[in-house]
């Protein structure tokens, strides 16, 4: 069924959750999702503007705004198409700063949730930044919009119209299908599954540089590292040997590091799953994400291989019950919500793999560590790194698989952590991942965290070189602040 013109459409459960978060901090950009491209060559601004309008005519979400009616959030589907925004910047640094500013600007969702900004830089260098609030898009949707934009631009320059097949479904169909699940007899069993996963788990606390503030600020930073090719190969081989996916292996390694840092033995990590089930919504622009809790139980003698097998079992169960929108559980807890924490989990893990059939999306995901380029419509396109989605959780670890590289991207809550602390944790994560790739039988509590260089540096400073970290919420930060909840030093 198609969307109605001049109408109000209900939101999905996930969209309602994002609306609630937006109401907590309406001037915040933590839920802005962006793809950036560096362009070399002459850009026809008028043709690009016409192409943007054509893409908006094709995808109703680009013509949608979000507001409240009768006390509930709704999507208005009667907006006009968004216009192309333009700007200029001085020098390459100015261009990068202007591109980042395009991401950092919050949306007035009543007026729309997408922006496309063309920024002219030095010579024939430009930047193109596609930004949307997460309530209206996801990584797949961003790739669709970017692909359709350049299809339309290329066709327009040649005096043609783009050859687009009509999308098989629209977002209103997805919301209706979700509602049908929630109104069906099987919803009780689905809900029981997720309550069994979540109930009784600890609120995990990583060692922090500062005390947790009474309310989340939704601001933060990003630290990233590219995995050496040899390490990535060892991880893939070890995952095959254990009969798990690389995603599950890397998730289990994250759970192991969280355990080592926090001493928590029973905790949740949120893992975003796509709700684009089947091909009906493969070409639909919208928010198709269900972030589900995955539980880790780690005892003193738990071997990494056991943890990975348990994570694989958890993910199999998650996929079998993915039609239930887990955001509904968080909504049920609204009356007991701690404004300082996310309601179900404070940590998330995801792995995003570039689609080889979507080269522009793959290019944007690869980032500037990659040397990949794509040529379209007389333009040489390269990736442009854009910090984004920072401060949503205490720590959100994303593994990006693009252009033959694995990249670990850690987004953190800046009210809690200094970048150096997160970078150290990321280094420990990669060291542990390499160690358990070589020996999956290692006990989680015995797997090394420090690499040889860090251990040597610790010894040079008079330390013991033991594989330890400070106690729960007890890391000494750059400014010398030390905060502890009294749980003491973890067993390592």
Coordinates of C-alpha atoms in Angstrom, one line a residue:
X1 CA 0.0 0.0 0.0
X2 CA 1.3 3.5 -0.8
X3 CA 1.5 6.5 1.5
X4 CA -1.3 9.0 1.6
X5 CA -0.6 12.6 0.5
X6 CA -1.5 15.3 3.1
X7 CA -1.8 12.8 5.9
X8 CA -0.4 11.9 9.2
X9 CA 1.2 8.4 9.5
X10 CA 2.0 6.6 12.7
X11 CA 5.6 5.9 13.7
X12 CA 7.2 2.6 14.3
X13 CA 8.2 1.6 17.8
X14 CA 11.8 2.4 17.0
X15 CA 10.9 5.8 15.7
X16 CA 8.8 6.6 18.8
X17 CA 11.9 5.8 20.9
X18 CA 14.0 8.1 18.9
X19 CA 11.3 10.8 19.2
X20 CA 11.4 10.4 22.9
X21 CA 15.2 10.8 23.0
X22 CA 15.0 13.9 20.7
X23 CA 12.5 15.4 23.2
X24 CA 15.1 14.9 26.0
X25 CA 17.6 17.0 24.1
X26 CA 16.0 18.7 21.0
X27 CA 19.1 20.8 20.3
X28 CA 21.4 17.8 20.1
X29 CA 22.7 16.1 17.0
X30 CA 23.7 12.7 18.5
X31 CA 21.2 10.9 16.3
X32 CA 22.2 12.6 13.0
X33 CA 23.5 10.0 10.5
X34 CA 25.8 11.2 7.7
X35 CA 27.6 10.1 4.6
X36 CA 30.2 12.3 3.2
X37 CA 32.0 12.4 -0.2
X38 CA 34.9 14.4 -1.4
X39 CA 34.4 15.5 -5.0
X40 CA 37.0 16.5 -7.6
X41 CA 35.7 18.1 -10.8
X42 CA 33.1 20.5 -11.9
X43 CA 29.7 20.1 -10.2
X44 CA 26.6 21.4 -12.0
X45 CA 24.8 22.9 -9.0
X46 CA 21.5 23.3 -10.8
X47 CA 21.5 19.7 -12.1
X48 CA 22.4 18.5 -8.6
X49 CA 19.4 20.4 -7.2
X50 CA 17.1 18.9 -9.7
X51 CA 18.4 15.5 -9.0
X52 CA 17.8 16.0 -5.2
X53 CA 14.2 17.0 -5.9
X54 CA 13.8 13.9 -8.1
X55 CA 15.1 11.6 -5.3
X56 CA 12.7 13.3 -2.8
X57 CA 9.8 12.7 -5.2
X58 CA 10.7 9.0 -5.4
X59 CA 11.1 8.5 -1.6
X60 CA 8.4 9.8 0.7
X61 CA 10.6 9.9 3.8
X62 CA 12.5 12.8 2.3
X63 CA 9.3 14.8 2.2
X64 CA 8.3 13.9 5.7
X65 CA 8.3 15.8 9.0
X66 CA 7.7 14.7 12.5
X67 CA 5.5 16.3 15.1
X68 CA 2.8 15.5 17.7
X69 CA -0.9 15.1 17.2
X70 CA -3.3 14.3 20.0
X71 CA -0.3 13.7 22.3
X72 CA 1.4 11.1 20.1
X73 CA 4.3 11.6 17.7
X74 CA 3.3 11.2 14.0
X75 CA 5.0 11.5 10.6
X76 CA 3.5 14.2 8.3
X77 CA 3.8 13.1 4.7
X78 CA 2.8 16.4 3.0
X79 CA 6.0 18.4 3.1
X80 CA 7.6 19.7 -0.1
X81 CA 11.0 18.3 -1.2
X82 CA 14.0 19.6 0.7
X83 CA 16.2 22.1 -1.2
X84 CA 19.9 21.6 -1.9
X85 CA 21.9 23.6 0.6
X86 CA 25.2 25.2 -0.6
X87 CA 28.2 26.8 1.0
X88 CA 31.8 27.7 0.5
X89 CA 34.9 27.0 2.5
X90 CA 38.5 28.4 2.5
X91 CA 41.1 25.7 2.2
X92 CA 41.0 22.0 2.8
X93 CA 40.8 22.4 6.6
X94 CA 37.9 24.9 6.2
X95 CA 36.1 22.4 3.9
X96 CA 36.4 19.7 6.4
X97 CA 35.2 21.9 9.2
X98 CA 32.2 23.0 7.2
X99 CA 31.3 19.4 6.4
X100 CA 31.5 18.5 10.0
X101 CA 29.3 21.5 10.9
X102 CA 26.7 20.2 8.4
X103 CA 26.5 17.0 10.5
X104 CA 26.5 18.8 13.9
X105 CA 23.4 21.0 13.2
X106 CA 20.3 19.7 14.8
X107 CA 17.1 19.2 12.9
X108 CA 13.7 20.9 13.4
X109 CA 12.0 17.6 12.7
X110 CA 8.6 19.3 12.0
X111 CA 10.3 20.8 8.9
X112 CA 12.0 17.6 7.7
X113 CA 14.7 15.1 8.6
X114 CA 17.1 15.2 5.6
X115 CA 19.6 17.7 4.4
X116 CA 22.0 17.6 1.4
X117 CA 24.8 20.2 1.5
X118 CA 27.3 21.0 -1.3
X119 CA 30.3 22.8 -0.1
X120 CA 32.7 24.4 -2.5
X121 CA 36.4 24.2 -1.5
X122 CA 39.7 25.2 -3.1
X123 CA 40.0 24.8 -6.9
X124 CA 37.8 22.0 -8.2
X125 CA 37.5 20.3 -4.8
X126 CA 34.0 20.1 -3.2
X127 CA 32.4 18.1 -0.4
X128 CA 28.9 16.6 -0.5
X129 CA 27.3 15.8 2.8
X130 CA 24.1 13.8 3.2
X131 CA 22.6 14.1 6.7
X132 CA 19.4 12.7 8.2
X133 CA 18.0 12.3 11.7
X134 CA 18.1 8.6 12.5
X135 CA 14.3 8.7 12.9
X136 CA 14.1 8.8 9.1
X137 CA 17.0 6.8 7.9
X138 CA 19.6 4.1 8.5
X139 CA 22.9 3.1 6.8
X140 CA 21.1 1.1 4.0
X141 CA 18.7 4.0 3.4
X142 CA 21.5 6.5 3.2
X143 CA 23.1 4.3 0.5
X144 CA 19.9 4.2 -1.4
X145 CA 19.5 8.0 -1.4
X146 CA 23.2 8.5 -2.4
X147 CA 22.9 6.0 -5.3
X148 CA 19.7 7.4 -6.6
X149 CA 21.1 11.0 -6.3
X150 CA 24.0 10.2 -8.6
X151 CA 21.8 8.1 -11.0
X152 CA 19.5 11.1 -11.4
X153 CA 22.5 13.5 -11.7
X154 CA 24.2 11.4 -14.3
X155 CA 20.9 11.0 -16.3
X156 CA 20.1 14.7 -16.1
X157 CA 23.5 15.7 -17.5
X158 CA 22.8 13.4 -20.4
X159 CA 19.3 14.8 -21.0
X160 CA 17.6 11.6 -19.7
X161 CA 15.4 10.7 -16.8
X162 CA 16.7 8.0 -14.4
X163 CA 15.5 4.5 -15.0
X164 CA 14.0 3.6 -11.7
X165 CA 11.7 0.8 -10.8
X166 CA 9.0 1.6 -8.3
X167 CA 10.0 0.5 -4.8
X168 CA 8.2 -2.7 -3.7
X169 CA 7.1 -1.2 -0.4
X170 CA 7.0 2.0 1.6
X171 CA 7.6 2.8 5.3
X172 CA 3.9 2.9 6.1
X173 CA 3.7 -0.8 5.1
X174 CA 6.5 -1.6 7.6
X175 CA 4.7 0.2 10.4
X176 CA 1.5 -1.7 9.6
X177 CA 3.4 -5.0 9.6
X178 CA 5.0 -4.2 12.9
X179 CA 1.6 -3.4 14.4
X180 CA 0.2 -6.7 13.1
X181 CA 2.9 -8.6 15.0
X182 CA 2.1 -6.6 18.2
X183 CA -1.6 -7.4 17.8
X184 CA -1.0 -11.1 17.0
X185 CA -1.3 -14.1 19.4
X186 CA 2.5 -14.7 19.1
X187 CA 3.5 -11.4 20.7
X188 CA 3.3 -12.9 24.2
X189 CA 5.9 -15.5 23.3
X190 CA 8.2 -12.9 21.6
X191 CA 8.0 -10.6 24.6
X192 CA 8.7 -13.5 27.0
X193 CA 11.9 -14.3 25.1
X194 CA 13.2 -10.7 25.3
X195 CA 12.2 -10.3 29.0
X196 CA 14.1 -13.5 29.7
X197 CA 17.2 -12.2 27.9
X198 CA 17.1 -8.8 29.7
X199 CA 15.7 -9.4 33.2
X200 CA 18.2 -9.5 36.0
X201 CA 21.3 -8.4 34.1
X202 CA 23.6 -5.9 35.8
X203 CA 24.0 -2.3 34.8
X204 CA 27.6 -2.5 33.6
X205 CA 29.9 0.3 34.5
X206 CA 33.2 0.8 32.6
X207 CA 36.0 2.7 34.5
X208 CA 35.3 6.4 33.8
X209 CA 37.4 9.5 33.9
X210 CA 34.6 11.5 35.5
X211 CA 31.5 10.7 37.7
X212 CA 28.3 10.0 35.8
X213 CA 26.2 13.2 35.5
X214 CA 22.6 13.1 36.7
X215 CA 21.4 13.4 33.1
X216 CA 22.8 12.3 29.7
X217 CA 24.2 15.1 27.6
X218 CA 24.3 13.2 24.3
X219 CA 27.7 14.6 23.4
X220 CA 31.0 12.7 22.9
X221 CA 33.8 11.8 20.6
X222 CA 35.1 9.1 18.4
X223 CA 38.3 7.0 18.4
X224 CA 39.1 4.6 15.6
X225 CA 41.8 2.1 14.6
X226 CA 42.3 0.1 11.4
X227 CA 43.0 -3.5 12.1
X228 CA 46.2 -4.8 10.6
X229 CA 45.5 -7.1 7.7
X230 CA 47.2 -10.0 9.4
X231 CA 45.1 -9.6 12.5
X232 CA 41.9 -9.3 10.5
X233 CA 42.8 -12.5 8.7
X234 CA 43.5 -14.4 11.9
X235 CA 40.2 -13.3 13.3
X236 CA 38.3 -14.5 10.3
X237 CA 40.1 -17.8 10.3
X238 CA 39.5 -18.3 14.1
X239 CA 35.8 -17.5 13.6
X240 CA 35.6 -20.2 10.9
X241 CA 37.4 -22.7 13.2
X242 CA 34.9 -22.0 16.0
X243 CA 31.9 -22.2 13.7
X244 CA 30.8 -18.6 14.4
X245 CA 30.6 -15.5 12.3
X246 CA 33.3 -12.8 12.4
X247 CA 30.6 -10.5 13.9
X248 CA 30.0 -13.0 16.7
X249 CA 33.7 -13.4 17.3
X250 CA 34.3 -9.7 17.5
X251 CA 31.2 -9.3 19.7
X252 CA 32.5 -11.9 22.1
X253 CA 35.9 -10.1 22.2
X254 CA 34.1 -6.9 23.1
X255 CA 32.2 -8.7 25.9
X256 CA 35.5 -10.1 27.2
X257 CA 37.1 -6.7 27.4
X258 CA 34.0 -5.2 29.1
X259 CA 34.2 -8.0 31.6
X260 CA 37.9 -7.4 32.2
X261 CA 37.4 -3.6 32.6
X262 CA 34.2 -3.7 34.7
X263 CA 34.3 -7.1 36.5
X264 CA 30.7 -7.5 35.6
X265 CA 29.8 -11.1 35.1
X266 CA 26.3 -10.8 33.8
X267 CA 25.5 -7.9 31.5
X268 CA 23.9 -6.8 28.3
X269 CA 25.3 -5.4 25.1
X270 CA 22.9 -3.8 22.5
X271 CA 23.3 -5.1 19.0
X272 CA 21.4 -3.3 16.1
X273 CA 19.6 -5.7 13.8
X274 CA 18.0 -4.8 10.5
X275 CA 14.2 -5.2 10.2
X276 CA 14.4 -5.2 6.4
X277 CA 13.1 -8.8 6.2
X278 CA 12.8 -10.1 2.7
X279 CA 13.0 -7.9 -0.4
X280 CA 9.9 -5.9 0.2
X281 CA 11.8 -3.0 1.8
X282 CA 15.2 -3.4 0.2
X283 CA 14.7 -0.1 -1.6
X284 CA 12.6 1.7 1.1
X285 CA 14.1 4.8 2.8
X286 CA 13.4 4.8 6.5
X287 CA 14.5 3.6 9.9
X288 CA 14.7 -0.2 9.9
X289 CA 16.7 -1.0 13.1
X290 CA 15.8 -3.1 16.1
X291 CA 18.6 -2.8 18.7
X292 CA 18.4 -6.0 20.7
X293 CA 20.0 -7.0 24.0
X294 CA 22.6 -9.7 23.9
X295 CA 23.5 -11.2 27.3
X296 CA 27.0 -12.1 28.4
X297 CA 27.6 -14.4 31.4
X298 CA 31.3 -14.8 32.2
X299 CA 32.6 -16.8 35.1
X300 CA 36.2 -17.2 36.4
X301 CA 36.9 -20.2 34.2
X302 CA 35.0 -19.2 31.0
X303 CA 37.1 -19.8 28.0
X304 CA 36.8 -17.4 25.0
X305 CA 35.6 -20.2 22.7
X306 CA 32.7 -20.8 25.2
X307 CA 31.9 -17.1 25.3
X308 CA 31.9 -17.0 21.4
X309 CA 29.6 -20.1 21.2
X310 CA 27.2 -18.5 23.7
X311 CA 27.2 -15.2 21.8
X312 CA 26.4 -17.2 18.6
X313 CA 23.5 -18.9 20.3
X314 CA 22.2 -15.6 21.6
X315 CA 22.4 -14.1 18.1
X316 CA 20.5 -17.0 16.6
X317 CA 17.8 -16.5 19.2
X318 CA 17.8 -12.8 18.5
X319 CA 17.3 -13.3 14.8
X320 CA 14.5 -15.8 15.4
X321 CA 12.7 -13.2 17.6
X322 CA 13.7 -10.0 15.7
X323 CA 10.1 -9.1 14.6
X324 CA 9.4 -7.9 18.2
X325 CA 10.5 -4.3 18.5
X326 CA 12.6 -4.3 21.6
X327 CA 12.2 -0.6 22.1
X328 CA 8.8 -1.5 23.5
X329 CA 10.5 -3.0 26.5
X330 CA 12.3 0.2 27.1
X331 CA 9.0 2.1 26.8
X332 CA 7.5 -0.2 29.4
X333 CA 10.3 0.9 31.8
X334 CA 9.7 4.6 31.1
X335 CA 8.3 5.2 34.6
X336 CA 11.4 3.7 36.2
X337 CA 13.9 5.3 33.8
X338 CA 17.2 6.7 35.1
X339 CA 17.8 9.9 33.1
X340 CA 21.6 9.2 33.5
X341 CA 21.4 5.9 31.6
X342 CA 20.0 4.2 28.6
X343 CA 17.1 2.0 29.8
X344 CA 18.3 -1.4 28.6
X345 CA 22.0 -1.2 28.0
X346 CA 24.8 1.3 28.1
X347 CA 27.1 -0.4 25.6
X348 CA 26.4 -1.4 21.9
X349 CA 28.2 -3.4 19.3
X350 CA 27.6 -3.6 15.6
X351 CA 29.4 -4.6 12.4
X352 CA 28.6 -2.8 9.1
X353 CA 29.7 -4.5 5.9
X354 CA 29.9 -2.5 2.7
X355 CA 27.6 -3.8 -0.1
X356 CA 29.7 -4.4 -3.2
X357 CA 26.6 -3.7 -5.3
X358 CA 26.4 -0.2 -3.8
X359 CA 29.8 1.4 -4.5
X360 CA 29.0 4.9 -3.3
X361 CA 27.7 3.6 0.1
X362 CA 30.8 1.4 0.3
X363 CA 33.0 4.4 -0.4
X364 CA 31.4 6.5 2.3
X365 CA 31.7 3.6 4.8
X366 CA 35.4 2.9 4.0
X367 CA 36.5 6.3 5.2
X368 CA 39.7 8.2 4.6
X369 CA 41.9 5.2 5.6
X370 CA 40.9 3.7 2.3
X371 CA 42.4 4.8 -1.1
X372 CA 39.3 3.8 -2.9
X373 CA 37.7 6.2 -5.4
X374 CA 34.6 6.0 -7.7
X375 CA 34.1 8.0 -10.9
X376 CA 30.6 9.2 -11.7
X377 CA 29.3 11.9 -14.0
X378 CA 32.7 13.3 -14.7
X379 CA 33.5 13.5 -11.0
X380 CA 36.2 11.7 -9.0
X381 CA 34.6 10.7 -5.7
X382 CA 36.4 9.8 -2.5
X383 CA 35.5 9.2 1.1
X384 CA 35.2 12.0 3.7
X385 CA 35.3 11.1 7.4
X386 CA 32.5 12.8 9.4
X387 CA 32.3 12.3 13.2
X388 CA 28.7 11.5 14.1
X389 CA 26.3 9.6 16.4
X390 CA 28.6 10.4 19.4
X391 CA 27.3 10.2 23.0
X392 CA 24.3 8.0 22.3
X393 CA 25.6 5.4 24.8
X394 CA 28.5 5.1 27.3
X395 CA 30.4 3.3 24.5
X396 CA 29.3 2.1 21.1
X397 CA 31.8 0.0 19.2
X398 CA 31.3 -0.4 15.4
X399 CA 33.3 -2.6 13.2
X400 CA 33.3 -1.4 9.6
X401 CA 34.2 -4.0 6.9
X402 CA 34.9 -2.0 3.7
X403 CA 37.4 -1.9 0.9
X404 CA 39.2 -5.0 2.3
X405 CA 39.8 -3.4 5.6
X406 CA 38.3 -3.9 9.1
X407 CA 38.1 -0.7 11.1
X408 CA 37.1 -0.4 14.8
X409 CA 35.2 2.8 15.5
X410 CA 34.5 3.6 19.2
X411 CA 32.0 6.4 19.9
X412 CA 31.8 7.4 23.5
X413 CA 30.0 9.6 26.0
X414 CA 32.2 12.7 26.5
X415 CA 30.8 13.3 29.9
X416 CA 32.4 10.1 31.1
X417 CA 35.5 9.5 29.1
X418 CA 38.6 11.2 27.8
X419 CA 39.6 10.1 24.3
X420 CA 42.9 8.7 25.6
X421 CA 41.0 6.3 27.8
X422 CA 38.9 5.0 25.0
X423 CA 41.8 4.7 22.7
X424 CA 43.6 2.5 25.3
X425 CA 40.5 0.4 25.7
X426 CA 40.4 0.0 21.9
X427 CA 44.0 -1.1 21.9
X428 CA 43.3 -3.6 24.6
X429 CA 40.3 -4.9 22.6
X430 CA 42.5 -5.6 19.5
X431 CA 45.2 -7.2 21.6
X432 CA 42.8 -9.5 23.3
X433 CA 41.1 -10.3 19.9
X434 CA 44.4 -11.3 18.4
X435 CA 45.3 -13.5 21.4
X436 CA 42.1 -15.4 21.4
X437 CA 42.2 -15.8 17.7
X438 CA 45.5 -17.6 18.2
X439 CA 44.2 -19.6 21.2
X440 CA 40.4 -19.6 21.6
X441 CA 40.8 -21.9 24.6
X442 CA 42.3 -19.0 26.6
X443 CA 40.3 -18.2 29.7
X444 CA 38.7 -14.7 29.3
X445 CA 40.3 -13.5 32.5
X446 CA 43.8 -14.6 31.4
X447 CA 43.8 -13.2 27.8
X448 CA 46.3 -10.4 27.5
X449 CA 45.2 -6.8 27.2
X450 CA 48.5 -5.0 26.8
X451 CA 50.6 -5.5 23.7
X452 CA 54.4 -5.7 24.0
X453 CA 55.0 -2.0 23.5
X454 CA 52.5 -1.0 26.3
X455 CA 53.9 -3.6 28.7
X456 CA 57.4 -2.4 28.1
X457 CA 56.3 1.2 28.7
X458 CA 54.6 0.2 31.9
X459 CA 57.7 -1.6 33.1
X460 CA 59.8 1.4 32.2
X461 CA 57.6 3.6 34.4
X462 CA 58.1 1.2 37.3
X463 CA 54.9 -0.8 36.9
X464 CA 54.6 -4.6 37.0
X465 CA 53.4 -5.1 33.5
X466 CA 50.4 -7.1 34.8
X467 CA 47.4 -7.3 32.6
X468 CA 45.2 -5.2 34.7
X469 CA 43.1 -2.0 34.7
X470 CA 41.9 0.1 37.6
X471 CA 38.6 -0.7 39.4
X472 CA 35.1 -0.2 38.4
X473 CA 34.7 3.4 37.5
X474 CA 38.3 3.9 38.7
X475 CA 40.6 4.9 35.8
X476 CA 42.9 7.8 36.2
X477 CA 42.2 10.3 33.4
X478 CA 44.3 12.9 31.7
X479 CA 43.5 15.5 34.4
X480 CA 44.4 13.1 37.2
X481 CA 40.8 12.7 38.4
X482 CA 40.1 9.3 39.9
X483 CA 36.6 8.0 40.6
X484 CA 35.6 4.7 42.2
X485 CA 32.4 3.1 43.3
X486 CA 34.3 0.9 45.6
X487 CA 34.2 -2.4 43.7
X488 CA 38.0 -2.5 43.6
X489 CA 40.5 -3.9 41.2
X490 CA 39.2 -6.6 38.8
X491 CA 40.6 -10.1 38.8
X492 CA 42.9 -10.2 35.8

